[in-house]
CSV table of C-alpha atoms in Angstrom, one decimal:
chain,number,residue,atom,x,y,z
U,587,UNK,CA,-55.6,-137.1,60.3
U,588,UNK,CA,-58.1,-134.3,60.1
U,589,UNK,CA,-61.0,-134.5,57.6
U,590,UNK,CA,-62.9,-131.4,56.6
U,591,UNK,CA,-66.4,-132.4,55.6
U,592,UNK,CA,-68.2,-129.8,53.5
U,593,UNK,CA,-71.9,-130.7,53.3
U,594,UNK,CA,-73.9,-128.8,50.6
U,595,UNK,CA,-77.3,-130.2,51.0
U,596,UNK,CA,-80.0,-128.7,53.3
U,597,UNK,CA,-82.1,-131.9,53.3
U,598,UNK,CA,-80.4,-133.7,56.2
U,599,UNK,CA,-81.7,-137.3,56.5
U,600,UNK,CA,-83.6,-136.9,53.3
U,601,UNK,CA,-80.4,-136.1,51.3
U,602,UNK,CA,-78.8,-138.9,49.3
U,603,UNK,CA,-75.4,-137.3,49.3
U,604,UNK,CA,-75.5,-136.6,53.1
U,605,UNK,CA,-76.5,-140.2,53.8
U,606,UNK,CA,-73.6,-141.6,51.8
U,607,UNK,CA,-71.2,-138.9,53.2
U,608,UNK,CA,-72.2,-139.9,56.7
U,609,UNK,CA,-71.2,-143.5,55.9
U,610,UNK,CA,-67.9,-142.2,54.6
U,611,UNK,CA,-67.3,-140.1,57.8
U,612,UNK,CA,-68.2,-143.0,60.1
U,613,UNK,CA,-65.7,-145.3,58.3
U,614,UNK,CA,-63.0,-142.6,58.4
U,615,UNK,CA,-63.4,-142.0,62.1
U,616,UNK,CA,-63.4,-145.8,62.8
U,617,UNK,CA,-60.2,-146.3,60.8
U,618,UNK,CA,-58.1,-144.7,63.5
U,619,UNK,CA,-58.7,-143.3,67.0
U,620,UNK,CA,-56.6,-140.3,66.0
U,621,UNK,CA,-58.8,-139.3,63.0
U,622,UNK,CA,-61.0,-136.3,63.6
U,623,UNK,CA,-63.7,-134.6,61.5
U,624,UNK,CA,-64.6,-130.9,61.1
U,625,UNK,CA,-68.1,-130.7,59.8
U,626,UNK,CA,-69.1,-127.6,57.7
U,627,UNK,CA,-72.8,-127.8,57.0
U,628,UNK,CA,-73.1,-124.9,54.5
U,629,UNK,CA,-76.9,-124.4,55.0
U,630,UNK,CA,-76.7,-124.3,58.8
U,631,UNK,CA,-73.9,-121.8,59.3
U,632,UNK,CA,-73.3,-118.2,58.4
U,633,UNK,CA,-70.6,-118.0,55.8
U,634,UNK,CA,-68.5,-114.9,55.7
U,635,UNK,CA,-69.9,-112.1,53.5
U,636,UNK,CA,-68.3,-111.3,50.2
U,637,UNK,CA,-69.9,-108.2,48.9
U,638,UNK,CA,-68.5,-104.9,47.5
U,639,UNK,CA,-66.0,-104.6,50.2
U,640,UNK,CA,-64.6,-108.1,49.7
U,641,UNK,CA,-64.6,-107.8,45.9
U,642,UNK,CA,-62.6,-104.5,46.2
U,643,UNK,CA,-60.3,-106.1,48.6
U,644,UNK,CA,-59.7,-109.0,46.2
U,645,UNK,CA,-58.8,-106.5,43.5
U,646,UNK,CA,-56.4,-104.7,45.9
U,647,UNK,CA,-54.8,-108.1,46.7
U,648,UNK,CA,-54.3,-108.7,43.1
U,649,UNK,CA,-52.7,-105.3,42.6
U,650,UNK,CA,-50.5,-105.8,45.6
U,651,UNK,CA,-49.3,-109.3,44.4
U,652,UNK,CA,-48.6,-107.9,40.8
U,653,UNK,CA,-46.3,-105.3,42.3
U,654,UNK,CA,-44.3,-107.8,44.4
U,655,UNK,CA,-46.3,-107.3,47.7
U,656,UNK,CA,-47.1,-110.0,50.1
U,657,UNK,CA,-50.8,-109.3,50.4
U,658,UNK,CA,-53.2,-106.8,51.9
U,659,UNK,CA,-54.0,-106.3,55.5
U,660,UNK,CA,-56.4,-108.8,56.9
U,661,UNK,CA,-59.6,-106.9,58.0
U,662,UNK,CA,-63.1,-106.5,57.2
U,663,UNK,CA,-64.6,-109.1,54.8
U,664,UNK,CA,-61.1,-110.2,53.8
U,665,UNK,CA,-60.7,-111.5,57.3
U,666,UNK,CA,-63.5,-113.9,56.7
U,667,UNK,CA,-61.9,-115.0,53.4
U,668,UNK,CA,-58.6,-115.7,55.1
U,669,UNK,CA,-60.4,-117.6,58.0
U,670,UNK,CA,-62.1,-120.0,55.5
U,671,UNK,CA,-58.9,-120.6,53.5
U,672,UNK,CA,-57.0,-121.3,56.7
U,673,UNK,CA,-59.7,-123.8,57.7
U,674,UNK,CA,-59.3,-125.5,54.3
U,675,UNK,CA,-55.5,-125.5,54.6
U,676,UNK,CA,-55.6,-126.9,58.1
U,677,UNK,CA,-57.3,-130.1,56.9
U,678,UNK,CA,-55.3,-133.2,55.9
U,679,UNK,CA,-58.2,-134.4,53.7
U,680,UNK,CA,-61.3,-132.9,52.3
U,681,UNK,CA,-64.8,-134.4,51.6
U,682,UNK,CA,-67.5,-132.5,49.7
U,683,UNK,CA,-71.0,-133.8,49.4
U,684,UNK,CA,-73.4,-132.1,47.0
U,685,UNK,CA,-76.6,-132.6,45.1
U,686,UNK,CA,-77.0,-131.3,41.6
U,687,UNK,CA,-79.1,-128.2,41.4
U,688,UNK,CA,-80.0,-126.9,38.0
U,689,UNK,CA,-77.2,-128.9,36.3
U,690,UNK,CA,-74.7,-127.3,38.7
U,691,UNK,CA,-74.1,-126.9,42.5
U,692,UNK,CA,-76.2,-125.3,45.3
U,693,UNK,CA,-75.6,-121.6,45.8
U,694,UNK,CA,-74.2,-122.1,49.2
U,695,UNK,CA,-71.4,-124.2,47.9
U,696,UNK,CA,-70.8,-121.6,45.2
U,697,UNK,CA,-70.5,-119.0,47.9
U,698,UNK,CA,-67.9,-121.1,49.8
U,699,UNK,CA,-65.8,-121.7,46.7
U,700,UNK,CA,-65.9,-118.0,45.9
U,701,UNK,CA,-64.5,-117.4,49.4
U,702,UNK,CA,-61.6,-119.9,49.2
U,703,UNK,CA,-60.5,-119.2,45.6
U,704,UNK,CA,-58.3,-116.2,46.2
U,705,UNK,CA,-55.1,-114.8,44.7
U,706,UNK,CA,-52.0,-115.1,46.9
U,707,UNK,CA,-53.9,-117.4,49.4
U,708,UNK,CA,-55.1,-120.4,47.4
U,709,UNK,CA,-53.5,-119.8,44.0
U,710,UNK,CA,-51.0,-117.5,42.3
U,711,UNK,CA,-50.0,-116.7,38.7
U,712,UNK,CA,-46.5,-117.5,37.3
U,713,UNK,CA,-45.6,-116.7,33.7
U,714,UNK,CA,-49.3,-116.7,32.8
U,715,UNK,CA,-50.0,-120.0,34.5
U,716,UNK,CA,-52.3,-120.6,37.5
U,717,UNK,CA,-50.5,-122.4,40.3
U,718,UNK,CA,-52.6,-123.9,43.1
U,719,UNK,CA,-51.3,-123.4,46.7
U,720,UNK,CA,-53.3,-126.0,48.5
U,721,UNK,CA,-51.4,-129.2,47.7
U,722,UNK,CA,-50.7,-132.7,49.0
U,723,UNK,CA,-54.3,-133.4,50.2
U,724,UNK,CA,-56.8,-135.8,48.7
U,725,UNK,CA,-60.3,-134.7,48.0
U,726,UNK,CA,-63.3,-136.9,47.8
U,727,UNK,CA,-66.6,-135.9,46.1
U,728,UNK,CA,-70.0,-137.5,46.9
U,729,UNK,CA,-72.4,-136.2,44.2
U,730,UNK,CA,-76.0,-137.0,43.3
U,731,UNK,CA,-78.1,-136.2,40.3
U,732,UNK,CA,-81.7,-137.1,39.3
U,733,UNK,CA,-80.6,-138.2,35.8
U,734,UNK,CA,-77.6,-140.2,34.5
U,735,UNK,CA,-74.7,-138.2,33.0
U,736,UNK,CA,-71.6,-139.2,31.2
U,737,UNK,CA,-68.5,-138.9,33.4
U,738,UNK,CA,-66.8,-136.2,31.3
U,739,UNK,CA,-66.7,-132.5,30.9
U,740,UNK,CA,-69.8,-131.0,29.2
U,741,UNK,CA,-69.9,-130.8,25.4
U,742,UNK,CA,-71.6,-128.3,23.2
U,743,UNK,CA,-73.8,-131.2,21.8
U,744,UNK,CA,-75.2,-132.1,25.2
U,745,UNK,CA,-78.0,-129.5,24.8
U,746,UNK,CA,-79.8,-128.5,28.0
U,747,UNK,CA,-79.1,-131.8,29.8
U,748,UNK,CA,-75.5,-131.0,30.8
U,749,UNK,CA,-73.6,-131.8,33.9
U,750,UNK,CA,-71.8,-128.7,35.2
U,751,UNK,CA,-71.7,-130.1,38.7
U,752,UNK,CA,-68.7,-132.5,38.7
U,753,UNK,CA,-66.9,-130.7,35.9
U,754,UNK,CA,-66.9,-127.4,37.8
U,755,UNK,CA,-66.0,-129.0,41.1
U,756,UNK,CA,-63.1,-130.9,39.7
U,757,UNK,CA,-61.9,-127.8,37.7
U,758,UNK,CA,-62.0,-125.6,40.9
U,759,UNK,CA,-60.3,-128.3,43.0
U,760,UNK,CA,-57.4,-128.6,40.5
U,761,UNK,CA,-57.3,-124.8,40.2
U,762,UNK,CA,-56.4,-124.4,43.9
U,763,UNK,CA,-53.9,-127.3,44.0
U,764,UNK,CA,-55.8,-130.6,44.6
U,765,UNK,CA,-54.6,-133.4,42.3
U,766,UNK,CA,-55.9,-136.6,44.2
U,767,UNK,CA,-59.6,-136.3,43.5
U,768,UNK,CA,-62.1,-139.1,43.7
U,769,UNK,CA,-65.8,-139.0,42.9
U,770,UNK,CA,-68.7,-141.2,44.1
U,771,UNK,CA,-71.6,-140.5,41.8
U,772,UNK,CA,-75.2,-141.4,43.0
U,773,UNK,CA,-77.5,-141.4,40.0
U,774,UNK,CA,-80.2,-141.4,38.7
U,775,UNK,CA,-82.0,-140.6,41.9
U,776,UNK,CA,-85.1,-139.2,40.2
U,777,UNK,CA,-85.7,-142.1,38.0
U,778,UNK,CA,-85.9,-145.0,40.5
U,779,UNK,CA,-88.7,-146.5,42.5
U,780,UNK,CA,-88.2,-146.2,46.3
U,781,UNK,CA,-86.9,-149.7,46.8
U,782,UNK,CA,-84.5,-149.3,43.8
U,783,UNK,CA,-83.2,-146.0,45.2
U,784,UNK,CA,-82.7,-147.6,48.7
U,785,UNK,CA,-80.7,-150.5,47.1
U,786,UNK,CA,-78.6,-147.9,45.2
U,787,UNK,CA,-77.9,-145.9,48.4
U,788,UNK,CA,-76.9,-149.0,50.3
U,789,UNK,CA,-74.4,-149.9,47.7
U,790,UNK,CA,-73.0,-146.4,47.6
U,791,UNK,CA,-72.7,-146.3,51.3
U,792,UNK,CA,-70.7,-149.5,51.2
U,793,UNK,CA,-68.5,-148.1,48.5
U,794,UNK,CA,-68.0,-144.9,50.6
U,795,UNK,CA,-67.1,-146.9,53.6
U,796,UNK,CA,-64.4,-148.9,51.7
U,797,UNK,CA,-62.9,-145.7,50.2
U,798,UNK,CA,-62.8,-143.9,53.6
U,799,UNK,CA,-61.0,-146.7,55.4
U,800,UNK,CA,-58.1,-146.2,53.0
U,801,UNK,CA,-58.5,-142.4,52.6
């Protein structure tokens, strides 16, 4: 099995999410000699550009699909889009680790998601309904936040302390076809003494290893 590991923290050994994700990856590769991992460290690689050219190509793709076409030519920035979607589709399983930044996700992860959410490639519209095209794969989230949050979608009454991280990631994952989605939540990382945080991380690494062995 091939696991695509998308790492959205730039903090390396200082990252809570990366540490727990590394425990997950280690257990996954140990579970079978045939298991392989493709690591996508979003802050260490150059993601394809998606500027005016890519945005115009996306609209051309939509127009083509609406008139019964099979999609536009793969060139320019659109080629980078197709490359990332094909990488995602080639994986049997997907792992995303991400800290919470400003109640949501790091900008590099948003860039990546804006690349892979594309009409006719990762979703299509049928009778007014969005249908995801990347199906039959499990997705595991490893998420960290400095404060504790209720495990639900945000409410208007939450005020400024609102979790748009997990809510958005799960929404996008389901939008493009993922149904088997599991979270590991590491919180509250900003409210614990160093020894308490270490204890929490050890327990989350153990949880991740158990999940990975059966992933």
